[in-house]
Amino acid sequence: MCPKTRRGFLDSLFTSREKKYDILQDPLVKKYANQKSPLGFKHHRASLSAYTGTWGDKQKIHLLRRTMFGVSPATLNALSSMTMSQAVDVIINAAPANPTPPLNYYENVYADPTLVPLGSTWVNAGFGDTTVNFYRLLSIKGWWIQNILNQSLSIEEKMIFFWHNYFVTESKVVSQALIQYPYLDLLRQHALGNFKQLVKEITKNPMMLLYLNGHYNIKNSPDENYARELQELFTLGKGTNLWTEDDVKAAAKVLTGFRVNSTSTGYVFSPAQHDSGNKVFSAFYNNHVVVGQPGANGENELDDLLNMIFNQDTTVAKHFCRRLYRFFIYYDIDTIIENDIISGLAQTLINNNWDVKPVLSQLFKSDHFYDTNTMDCLIRTPLDYYTGMMKTFVVDMPGSLGLEEEYKAYLKIASLCEQNGLEIGSPPSVSGWPAYYQSPQYHEMWINSDTIPKRMKNSDDILSTNGVYVTSNFKLKCDVIQFVQTLSDPSNPDTLIDDCLKYLFALTISQSKKDEFKSFLLSGQAQNYYWTNAWNDYITFPSNTTYEGIVRSRLQNMLVEMCRMAEYHLS
């Protein structure tokens, strides 16, 4: 979508609509979003060769935006002495400490029947009852947002979100907090590990067993749900000359017997429920036979099944790398990208025995990643948009107000994401969020006549004095003065605007637009000193409410206008 069309798309969407509607029938989406896949898209540099060009703030922020949630002056400064290769290595190889598990924040609202005290984790407690389970599911959402906002210089949180969209489960379907937490912990432990091993572990994970009916899959009544998604979504993809319906049936028989342990959050293998006969697969798999194993050894058939699937290594690796590319780079995979990028990444994945880190390193160090046409082209997800806003504007969480209000603040951010089409923990289907697979619209589905007014209103509120209501004691809001004090030279209006745009916008803005922004700082005057004097007066006498009010209102007006622009939604 060209900049002119993009601006028309976003500017025209500022109308209110009911929350529930068919997005593909939204008149503005129908008018502006892709109605067919782009043709003849040109790539300046579609190469996995190492990038050797300029390594300035533009490139650093691009790397941070794609691998993390939000960019702040602090995160940019952390890269100041690093080369591109060093920065990528740090982001990929960092080993953040495991976060404290989600806590009982709800005790004053509903006493935990398993006697978990306020401020302690419930993840090893008993089920309790449906009410405490409801609050624990909320605490997982808040904990998830907390982890994102407290992310270190690491891709880990972004990879957890990637895997959640890859190996989808829905908390709305499996509404058991004691089951959901181990699933998320599994994604964390394998976030930068081995793809094949994660496929194996997710196959046995209770959250997935419950979500895709694996716990119903028994020898006398096989359930094919997971066996199908294992091949279609998780490893091989779909298309002609691939796996067959008979392969789904055979794989389902291999997977019989995996059960959810009713006394823990783990799985058990039940030999009595396992089909121990031989399973014959199609010519696609070279007519491979998974030899049936009796008793407890039947569980080992899973390894044979996965080895058979992963022996189709090029098909599996390309399927994975396409999904990785659409998540981190762009949705359009044409012949050039398929041949020059996907194939190369897939071979790297195979050569490294399915370890993910080498693939990420090759991609983020590549000439293609820093190609002009690869940068500034993604519409930010609601999760990127809202947590990124919190990070960039340095919105402080109310830690001093107590655990309950702190969690409520995190839950407010999760709620804003949900109102804009992204409920963490509950993608809309096993395929994940449509923005990552729905052709030809893809990421344009994040922006429509329902979501854009909400985004704009929320950014207006966060930048206002009142903020977004959380509790009577706390509002989500940006201290605009505190924010600009983190920048290089707040007293110079030109430098101040350039610094703000550097963190808020991906695309370059015209000088005429910059002049419009400066008019807010100068209150319509022509000379820079109208702002410089106002700022210096405030710095000299910070307790003077008049000086403070002048500076604050000018900054708020300018930043609100910046965040209303189409460019603010791009990454």
Coordinates of C-alpha atoms in Angstrom, one line a residue:
M1 CA 0.0 0.0 0.0
C2 CA 1.6 3.3 -1.1
P3 CA 1.9 6.1 1.5
K4 CA -0.8 8.2 -0.2
T5 CA -3.2 5.3 -0.2
R6 CA -2.2 4.4 3.4
R7 CA -3.0 7.9 4.6
G8 CA -6.4 7.8 2.9
F9 CA -7.0 4.4 4.4
L10 CA -6.2 5.6 8.0
D11 CA -7.7 9.1 7.8
S12 CA -11.0 7.7 6.4
L13 CA -11.4 5.2 9.3
F14 CA -12.2 7.6 12.1
T15 CA -15.8 6.6 12.5
S16 CA -17.3 4.6 15.3
R17 CA -18.8 1.2 14.8
E18 CA -20.1 -1.7 16.9
K19 CA -17.4 -4.1 18.1
K20 CA -18.7 -7.2 16.4
Y21 CA -18.8 -7.2 12.7
D22 CA -17.4 -9.0 9.7
I23 CA -14.1 -7.2 9.0
L24 CA -14.0 -8.3 5.4
Q25 CA -17.3 -6.6 4.8
D26 CA -16.1 -3.4 6.5
P27 CA -16.6 -0.8 3.7
L28 CA -13.4 0.9 4.4
V29 CA -11.4 -2.3 4.5
K30 CA -13.1 -3.3 1.3
K31 CA -12.1 0.0 -0.3
Y32 CA -8.5 0.4 0.9
A33 CA -7.1 -3.0 2.0
N34 CA -5.6 -5.3 -0.5
Q35 CA -8.2 -7.1 -2.6
K36 CA -5.5 -9.2 -4.4
S37 CA -1.9 -10.0 -3.6
P38 CA 0.6 -7.3 -4.9
L39 CA 2.2 -8.0 -8.2
G40 CA 5.7 -7.0 -9.3
F41 CA 6.8 -5.9 -5.8
K42 CA 10.4 -4.8 -6.1
H43 CA 13.1 -5.6 -3.6
H44 CA 16.2 -3.5 -3.7
R45 CA 18.3 -6.1 -2.0
A46 CA 16.8 -9.6 -1.6
S47 CA 19.9 -11.2 -0.2
L48 CA 20.9 -13.0 2.9
S49 CA 24.5 -11.7 2.6
A50 CA 25.6 -9.8 5.7
Y51 CA 24.6 -6.2 5.8
T52 CA 27.5 -3.8 5.4
G53 CA 25.7 -0.5 5.0
T54 CA 25.1 2.4 7.4
W55 CA 24.5 1.4 11.0
G56 CA 22.8 4.4 12.4
D57 CA 19.8 5.1 14.6
K58 CA 17.4 4.3 11.8
Q59 CA 18.8 0.8 11.4
K60 CA 19.1 0.2 15.2
I61 CA 15.5 1.3 15.8
H62 CA 14.3 -1.0 13.0
L63 CA 16.1 -3.9 14.6
L64 CA 14.6 -3.1 18.0
R65 CA 11.1 -2.6 16.7
R66 CA 11.0 -5.9 14.9
T67 CA 12.6 -8.0 17.7
M68 CA 11.2 -6.3 20.8
F69 CA 8.0 -4.5 21.9
G70 CA 8.7 -0.7 21.7
V71 CA 11.8 1.4 21.5
S72 CA 12.9 3.9 24.2
P73 CA 15.9 6.1 24.4
A74 CA 17.3 3.7 27.0
T75 CA 17.1 0.7 24.6
L76 CA 18.6 2.6 21.7
N77 CA 21.4 3.9 23.9
A78 CA 22.2 0.3 24.9
L79 CA 23.2 -0.3 21.3
S80 CA 25.3 2.8 21.0
S81 CA 28.7 1.1 21.2
M82 CA 27.8 -2.1 19.3
T83 CA 28.2 -3.1 15.7
M84 CA 25.2 -4.5 13.9
S85 CA 26.5 -8.0 14.3
Q86 CA 27.1 -7.5 18.0
A87 CA 23.7 -6.0 18.5
V88 CA 22.0 -8.9 16.9
D89 CA 24.1 -11.4 18.9
V90 CA 23.1 -9.7 22.2
I91 CA 19.4 -9.6 21.3
I92 CA 19.3 -13.2 20.2
N93 CA 21.7 -14.8 22.7
A94 CA 20.7 -12.9 25.9
A95 CA 19.5 -15.3 28.6
P96 CA 17.0 -13.4 30.7
A97 CA 16.1 -14.8 34.1
N98 CA 12.8 -16.6 34.3
P99 CA 10.2 -14.1 35.5
T100 CA 8.4 -14.7 38.8
P101 CA 5.3 -16.7 38.0
P102 CA 1.8 -15.0 38.1
L103 CA 0.7 -14.0 41.5
N104 CA -2.4 -13.9 43.6
Y105 CA -3.4 -10.2 43.2
Y106 CA -7.1 -10.9 43.7
E107 CA -7.1 -11.9 47.4
N108 CA -8.9 -8.8 48.5
V109 CA -11.6 -9.4 45.9
Y110 CA -11.9 -13.1 46.2
A111 CA -10.1 -15.2 48.9
D112 CA -8.1 -18.0 47.3
P113 CA -9.8 -21.2 48.4
T114 CA -6.5 -23.1 48.2
L115 CA -5.0 -20.6 50.7
V116 CA -2.5 -19.0 48.4
P117 CA -1.8 -15.7 50.1
L118 CA -1.8 -12.3 48.5
G119 CA 1.5 -11.8 46.6
S120 CA 2.3 -15.5 46.3
T121 CA 2.1 -17.6 43.1
W122 CA -0.7 -20.0 42.6
V123 CA 0.8 -22.1 39.8
N124 CA 1.6 -25.1 42.1
A125 CA -1.7 -24.9 44.1
G126 CA -4.8 -26.9 43.6
F127 CA -7.6 -25.9 41.2
G128 CA -9.7 -24.3 43.8
D129 CA -13.0 -23.4 42.2
T130 CA -14.3 -21.7 39.0
T131 CA -14.2 -18.2 40.5
V132 CA -10.5 -18.4 41.6
N133 CA -9.7 -20.0 38.2
F134 CA -11.3 -16.9 36.5
Y135 CA -9.0 -14.5 38.5
R136 CA -6.0 -16.7 37.8
L137 CA -6.6 -16.5 34.1
L138 CA -6.7 -12.7 34.5
S139 CA -3.5 -12.8 36.4
I140 CA -1.8 -14.7 33.5
K141 CA -2.8 -11.9 31.2
G142 CA -1.5 -9.2 33.5
W143 CA 1.7 -11.2 34.1
W144 CA 2.2 -11.6 30.3
I145 CA 2.0 -7.8 29.8
Q146 CA 4.2 -7.2 32.8
N147 CA 6.9 -9.5 31.2
I148 CA 6.7 -7.6 28.0
L149 CA 7.0 -4.2 29.6
N150 CA 9.9 -5.4 31.7
Q151 CA 11.7 -7.1 28.8
S152 CA 15.5 -6.9 28.8
L153 CA 17.5 -6.4 25.6
S154 CA 16.3 -9.7 24.3
I155 CA 14.0 -11.2 21.6
E156 CA 12.6 -13.7 24.0
E157 CA 9.2 -12.0 24.6
K158 CA 8.7 -11.5 20.9
M159 CA 9.5 -15.1 20.2
I160 CA 7.0 -16.2 22.9
F161 CA 4.3 -14.3 21.1
F162 CA 5.5 -15.8 17.8
W163 CA 5.2 -19.3 19.1
H164 CA 1.9 -18.6 20.7
N165 CA 0.6 -17.6 17.2
Y166 CA 2.3 -20.7 15.8
F167 CA 1.3 -23.4 18.3
V168 CA -2.1 -21.8 19.0
T169 CA -4.2 -22.6 22.0
E170 CA -7.1 -20.6 23.3
S171 CA -7.8 -19.9 27.0
K172 CA -11.4 -19.4 26.1
V173 CA -11.5 -23.0 25.0
V174 CA -9.2 -24.5 27.7
S175 CA -10.2 -22.3 30.6
Q176 CA -7.8 -23.7 33.1
A177 CA -5.1 -21.5 34.5
L178 CA -3.2 -24.4 36.0
I179 CA -3.0 -25.8 32.5
Q180 CA -2.3 -22.6 30.6
Y181 CA 0.7 -21.5 32.6
P182 CA 2.8 -24.6 31.9
Y183 CA 2.0 -24.1 28.2
L184 CA 3.4 -20.6 28.3
D185 CA 6.3 -21.6 30.3
L186 CA 7.1 -24.3 27.7
L187 CA 7.1 -21.6 25.0
R188 CA 9.5 -19.6 27.1
Q189 CA 11.9 -22.4 27.8
H190 CA 12.0 -23.3 24.1
A191 CA 11.6 -19.8 22.7
L192 CA 15.1 -19.8 21.2
G193 CA 15.7 -23.5 21.2
N194 CA 15.2 -26.4 18.8
F195 CA 12.1 -26.4 16.6
K196 CA 11.8 -30.1 16.3
Q197 CA 12.1 -30.6 20.1
L198 CA 9.4 -28.0 20.7
V199 CA 7.1 -29.8 18.3
K200 CA 7.5 -32.9 20.3
E201 CA 7.0 -31.2 23.6
I202 CA 3.9 -29.2 22.4
T203 CA 2.4 -32.5 21.2
K204 CA 2.4 -33.8 24.7
N205 CA 1.5 -30.6 26.4
P206 CA -1.8 -30.7 28.3
M207 CA -3.0 -27.4 27.0
M208 CA -2.6 -28.6 23.4
L209 CA -4.0 -32.1 24.3
L210 CA -7.1 -30.4 25.6
Y211 CA -7.4 -27.8 22.9
L212 CA -7.1 -30.1 19.9
N213 CA -8.8 -33.1 21.4
G214 CA -5.7 -35.2 21.9
H215 CA -7.1 -36.4 25.2
Y216 CA -10.0 -37.9 23.3
N217 CA -7.7 -39.8 20.9
I218 CA -7.9 -43.5 21.9
K219 CA -7.4 -46.7 20.0
N220 CA -11.1 -47.6 19.5
S221 CA -12.1 -44.0 18.7
P222 CA -9.2 -42.1 17.2
D223 CA -9.5 -38.3 17.0
E224 CA -7.8 -36.8 14.0
N225 CA -7.8 -33.1 15.0
Y226 CA -4.2 -32.8 16.3
A227 CA -2.8 -35.2 13.7
R228 CA -4.1 -33.0 11.0
E229 CA -2.8 -29.7 12.4
L230 CA 0.5 -31.3 13.2
Q231 CA 1.1 -31.7 9.5
E232 CA -1.0 -28.8 8.0
L233 CA -0.1 -26.0 10.4
F234 CA 2.9 -27.0 12.5
T235 CA 5.3 -28.7 10.1
L236 CA 4.5 -29.3 6.4
G237 CA 1.8 -26.8 5.4
K238 CA -1.0 -27.6 3.0
G239 CA -1.0 -28.0 -0.8
T240 CA -0.9 -30.6 -3.5
N241 CA 1.5 -33.6 -3.4
L242 CA 1.9 -33.4 0.3
W243 CA 0.4 -35.5 3.1
T244 CA -2.9 -37.3 2.5
E245 CA -6.1 -38.0 4.5
D246 CA -4.8 -41.5 5.1
D247 CA -1.7 -40.0 6.6
V248 CA -3.9 -38.0 9.0
K249 CA -5.6 -41.2 10.1
A250 CA -2.3 -43.1 10.5
A251 CA -0.8 -40.2 12.5
A252 CA -3.8 -40.1 14.8
K253 CA -3.3 -43.8 15.6
V254 CA 0.3 -43.1 16.5
L255 CA -0.8 -40.4 18.9
T256 CA -3.4 -42.5 20.7
G257 CA -2.9 -42.9 24.4
F258 CA -1.6 -39.4 25.5
R259 CA -3.8 -38.2 28.3
V260 CA -3.9 -35.3 30.7
N261 CA -2.9 -36.2 34.2
S262 CA -5.9 -35.4 36.4
T263 CA -3.8 -35.0 39.5
S264 CA -1.2 -32.7 38.0
T265 CA -0.6 -30.3 35.1
G266 CA 1.4 -32.8 33.1
Y267 CA 0.5 -35.6 30.7
V268 CA 0.5 -39.4 31.1
F269 CA 0.7 -42.1 28.5
S270 CA -1.9 -44.8 28.7
P271 CA -0.8 -48.1 27.0
A272 CA -4.4 -49.4 27.3
Q273 CA -5.6 -46.5 25.1
H274 CA -2.8 -46.8 22.5
D275 CA -3.2 -48.5 19.1
S276 CA -0.1 -50.7 19.1
G277 CA -0.6 -51.9 15.5
N278 CA 1.6 -50.8 12.6
K279 CA 0.8 -47.5 10.9
V280 CA 1.4 -47.3 7.2
F281 CA 1.9 -43.9 5.5
S282 CA 1.6 -42.7 1.9
A283 CA 4.1 -42.4 -0.9
F284 CA 4.8 -38.8 0.2
Y285 CA 6.5 -40.3 3.2
N286 CA 8.0 -43.1 1.1
N287 CA 5.4 -45.5 2.4
H288 CA 7.1 -45.4 5.8
V289 CA 5.7 -47.7 8.5
V290 CA 5.7 -46.7 12.1
V291 CA 6.0 -50.0 13.8
G292 CA 3.6 -50.5 16.6
Q293 CA 5.1 -50.9 20.1
P294 CA 3.3 -52.5 22.9
G295 CA 2.8 -51.3 26.5
A296 CA 4.6 -48.2 27.7
N297 CA 7.0 -48.3 24.7
G298 CA 4.0 -47.1 22.6
E299 CA 4.9 -43.6 23.6
N300 CA 8.2 -43.9 21.6
E301 CA 6.2 -44.1 18.4
L302 CA 5.9 -40.3 18.6
D303 CA 9.7 -40.0 17.9
D304 CA 9.3 -42.3 14.8
L305 CA 6.4 -40.1 13.6
L306 CA 8.3 -36.9 14.0
N307 CA 11.4 -38.3 12.4
M308 CA 9.3 -39.3 9.4
I309 CA 7.8 -35.9 9.1
F310 CA 11.1 -34.0 9.6
N311 CA 12.8 -36.2 7.0
Q312 CA 10.8 -34.1 4.6
D313 CA 13.2 -31.5 5.8
T314 CA 13.0 -29.0 3.0
T315 CA 9.3 -28.9 3.0
V316 CA 9.2 -28.5 6.8
A317 CA 11.9 -25.9 7.0
K318 CA 10.4 -23.8 4.2
H319 CA 7.0 -23.8 5.9
F320 CA 8.5 -22.7 9.2
C321 CA 10.6 -20.0 7.6
R322 CA 7.7 -18.6 5.6
R323 CA 5.8 -18.1 8.9
L324 CA 8.9 -16.6 10.5
Y325 CA 9.3 -14.2 7.6
R326 CA 5.6 -13.1 7.7
F327 CA 5.9 -12.5 11.4
F328 CA 9.2 -10.5 11.5
I329 CA 9.5 -9.1 8.0
Y330 CA 6.5 -8.8 5.7
Y331 CA 3.6 -10.9 4.4
D332 CA 4.4 -10.8 0.7
I333 CA 6.5 -13.8 -0.3
D334 CA 7.0 -13.7 -4.1
T335 CA 9.3 -15.8 -6.2
I336 CA 12.3 -13.7 -5.4
I337 CA 11.8 -13.9 -1.7
E338 CA 11.0 -17.6 -1.9
N339 CA 14.2 -18.4 -3.8
D340 CA 16.6 -16.0 -2.3
I341 CA 15.4 -15.7 1.3
I342 CA 13.1 -18.5 2.3
S343 CA 15.3 -21.2 0.7
G344 CA 18.4 -19.9 2.3
L345 CA 16.9 -19.6 5.8
A346 CA 15.4 -23.1 5.4
Q347 CA 18.8 -24.6 4.6
T348 CA 20.3 -22.9 7.6
L349 CA 17.6 -24.4 9.8
I350 CA 18.3 -27.9 8.4
N351 CA 22.1 -27.5 8.6
N352 CA 21.8 -26.6 12.3
N353 CA 19.6 -29.6 13.1
W354 CA 16.5 -27.4 13.6
D355 CA 18.0 -24.9 16.0
V356 CA 16.2 -21.6 15.6
K357 CA 19.0 -19.1 16.7
P358 CA 21.2 -19.5 13.6
V359 CA 18.1 -18.7 11.4
L360 CA 17.3 -15.6 13.4
S361 CA 20.9 -14.5 13.3
Q362 CA 21.1 -14.9 9.5
L363 CA 17.9 -13.0 9.0
F364 CA 18.6 -10.0 11.2
K365 CA 22.1 -9.6 10.0
S366 CA 21.1 -9.9 6.3
D367 CA 21.2 -7.2 3.7
H368 CA 17.6 -7.9 3.0
F369 CA 16.5 -7.1 6.6
Y370 CA 17.9 -3.5 6.2
D371 CA 16.6 -3.1 2.7
T372 CA 14.5 0.1 2.3
N373 CA 11.5 -1.8 1.1
T374 CA 11.7 -4.2 4.1
M375 CA 11.7 -1.4 6.7
D376 CA 8.7 0.7 7.8
C377 CA 6.2 -1.5 6.1
L378 CA 4.4 -3.5 8.9
I379 CA 1.2 -2.2 10.6
R380 CA 1.8 -2.7 14.3
T381 CA -0.2 -5.3 16.1
P382 CA -2.3 -4.0 19.0
L383 CA 0.2 -5.6 21.4
D384 CA 3.1 -3.8 19.7
Y385 CA 1.1 -0.6 19.6
Y386 CA 0.0 -0.4 23.2
T387 CA 3.0 -2.0 24.9
G388 CA 5.3 0.0 22.6
M389 CA 3.5 3.2 23.6
M390 CA 4.1 2.4 27.3
K391 CA 7.8 1.7 26.6
T392 CA 8.5 4.6 24.3
F393 CA 6.7 7.2 26.5
V394 CA 8.2 5.7 29.7
V395 CA 4.8 5.2 31.3
D396 CA 5.5 4.1 34.8
M397 CA 3.5 1.3 36.4
P398 CA 2.0 1.9 39.9
G399 CA 4.3 -0.4 41.9
S400 CA 4.2 1.8 44.9
L401 CA 0.4 1.6 45.0
G402 CA 0.3 -2.2 45.7
L403 CA 0.1 -5.4 43.8
E404 CA -3.6 -5.3 43.1
E405 CA -3.5 -2.0 41.3
E406 CA -0.3 -2.9 39.5
Y407 CA -2.0 -6.0 38.0
K408 CA -5.1 -3.9 37.1
A409 CA -2.8 -1.6 35.2
Y410 CA -1.4 -4.5 33.2
L411 CA -4.8 -5.9 32.6
K412 CA -6.0 -2.5 31.3
I413 CA -3.3 -2.7 28.6
A414 CA -4.4 -6.3 27.8
S415 CA -8.0 -5.0 27.6
L416 CA -7.0 -2.2 25.1
C417 CA -5.3 -4.9 23.0
E418 CA -8.4 -7.1 23.1
Q419 CA -10.7 -4.1 22.1
N420 CA -8.5 -3.8 19.1
G421 CA -8.6 -7.4 17.9
L422 CA -5.9 -9.1 19.9
E423 CA -6.7 -11.0 23.0
I424 CA -3.5 -12.5 24.3
G425 CA -4.0 -16.1 25.2
S426 CA -6.9 -16.5 22.9
P427 CA -6.2 -16.2 19.1
P428 CA -9.5 -16.5 17.2
S429 CA -8.7 -20.0 15.8
V430 CA -6.1 -22.7 15.6
S431 CA -4.6 -20.8 12.6
G432 CA -3.8 -17.8 14.8
W433 CA -4.6 -14.2 14.1
P434 CA -5.8 -13.6 10.5
A435 CA -3.3 -10.8 10.1
Y436 CA -0.6 -13.4 9.7
Y437 CA -2.3 -15.7 7.2
Q438 CA -5.4 -14.1 5.7
S439 CA -4.6 -13.4 2.1
P440 CA -4.6 -10.8 0.6
Q441 CA -5.2 -8.4 3.5
Y442 CA -2.8 -9.8 6.1
H443 CA -1.6 -7.1 8.5
E444 CA -4.1 -4.5 7.1
M445 CA -6.7 -6.3 9.1
W446 CA -5.4 -4.7 12.3
I447 CA -6.7 -1.3 10.9
N448 CA -10.4 -0.8 10.3
S449 CA -13.3 1.4 11.1
D450 CA -13.6 -0.2 14.5
T451 CA -10.0 -0.2 15.7
I452 CA -8.5 3.0 14.4
P453 CA -10.8 5.3 16.5
K454 CA -9.9 3.3 19.6
R455 CA -6.2 3.6 18.9
M456 CA -6.4 7.3 18.4
K457 CA -8.6 7.9 21.4
N458 CA -6.3 5.8 23.6
S459 CA -3.2 7.6 22.4
D460 CA -5.0 11.0 23.0
D461 CA -5.9 9.9 26.5
I462 CA -2.5 8.5 27.4
L463 CA -0.9 11.8 26.4
S464 CA -3.5 13.9 28.2
T465 CA -3.4 15.1 31.8
N466 CA -6.2 12.7 32.7
G467 CA -4.8 9.5 31.2
V468 CA -6.6 6.2 30.8
Y469 CA -8.5 5.2 33.9
V470 CA -7.3 2.1 35.8
T471 CA -8.3 2.8 39.4
S472 CA -9.2 5.9 41.3
N473 CA -5.5 6.1 42.4
F474 CA -3.9 5.4 39.0
K475 CA -4.2 6.3 35.4
L476 CA -2.1 5.2 32.4
K477 CA -0.6 8.4 31.2
C478 CA 2.6 9.8 29.8
D479 CA 4.4 12.5 31.6
V480 CA 5.3 14.4 28.4
I481 CA 7.9 16.5 30.2
Q482 CA 9.6 13.5 31.7
F483 CA 9.6 11.9 28.3
V484 CA 11.3 14.7 26.4
Q485 CA 13.9 15.1 29.1
T486 CA 15.2 11.7 28.0
L487 CA 15.9 13.2 24.6
S488 CA 19.1 14.8 23.4
D489 CA 18.2 18.6 23.5
P490 CA 14.6 19.4 24.5
S491 CA 15.3 23.2 24.4
N492 CA 15.9 23.1 20.6
P493 CA 12.5 22.7 18.9
D494 CA 14.0 21.3 15.7
T495 CA 16.1 18.7 17.5
L496 CA 13.3 17.9 19.8
I497 CA 10.9 17.2 16.9
D498 CA 13.6 15.1 15.1
D499 CA 14.1 13.0 18.3
C500 CA 10.4 12.5 18.9
L501 CA 9.9 11.4 15.3
K502 CA 12.9 9.0 15.5
Y503 CA 11.1 7.0 18.2
L504 CA 7.5 7.4 17.1
F505 CA 7.7 7.1 13.3
A506 CA 9.3 4.6 11.0
L507 CA 8.9 6.6 7.8
T508 CA 10.7 9.9 7.1
I509 CA 8.5 13.0 7.4
S510 CA 8.6 16.0 5.2
Q511 CA 9.9 19.3 6.3
S512 CA 6.5 20.9 5.9
K513 CA 5.0 18.4 8.3
K514 CA 7.8 19.0 10.8
D515 CA 7.0 22.7 10.6
E516 CA 3.4 21.9 11.5
F517 CA 4.6 20.1 14.5
K518 CA 6.9 23.0 15.5
S519 CA 4.0 25.4 15.3
F520 CA 2.6 23.6 18.5
L521 CA 5.8 24.3 20.3
L522 CA 6.0 27.9 19.1
S523 CA 2.3 28.6 19.7
G524 CA 2.0 29.8 16.2
Q525 CA 5.1 32.1 16.3
A526 CA 7.9 32.0 13.8
Q527 CA 11.1 32.0 15.9
N528 CA 12.6 29.0 17.7
Y529 CA 13.2 31.1 20.9
Y530 CA 9.5 31.1 21.7
W531 CA 9.9 27.4 22.6
T532 CA 13.5 27.7 23.9
N533 CA 12.7 30.4 26.3
A534 CA 9.6 28.6 27.5
W535 CA 11.6 25.4 28.1
N536 CA 14.4 27.2 29.9
D537 CA 12.0 29.1 32.1
Y538 CA 10.5 25.8 33.2
I539 CA 13.9 24.1 33.8
T540 CA 15.1 27.1 35.8
F541 CA 11.9 27.3 37.9
P542 CA 10.3 23.8 37.7
S543 CA 7.9 24.6 40.6
N544 CA 6.4 27.5 38.7
T545 CA 3.0 26.1 37.7
T546 CA 2.6 28.7 34.9
Y547 CA 5.9 27.8 33.2
E548 CA 5.1 24.1 33.7
G549 CA 1.6 24.4 32.2
I550 CA 2.9 26.2 29.1
V551 CA 5.5 23.6 28.4
R552 CA 3.2 20.6 29.1
S553 CA 0.3 21.8 27.0
R554 CA 2.5 22.6 24.0
L555 CA 4.1 19.1 24.2
Q556 CA 0.8 17.4 24.7
N557 CA -0.7 19.1 21.6
M558 CA 2.3 18.2 19.5
L559 CA 2.6 14.6 20.6
V560 CA -1.2 14.0 20.2
E561 CA -0.9 15.2 16.6
M562 CA 2.1 13.0 15.9
C563 CA 0.3 9.9 17.3
R564 CA -2.8 10.6 15.2
M565 CA -0.7 10.3 12.0
A566 CA -0.8 7.2 9.8
E567 CA 3.0 6.8 10.1
Y568 CA 2.7 6.1 13.9
H569 CA 1.0 2.8 13.2
L570 CA 3.9 1.4 11.2
S571 CA 6.9 -0.6 12.2

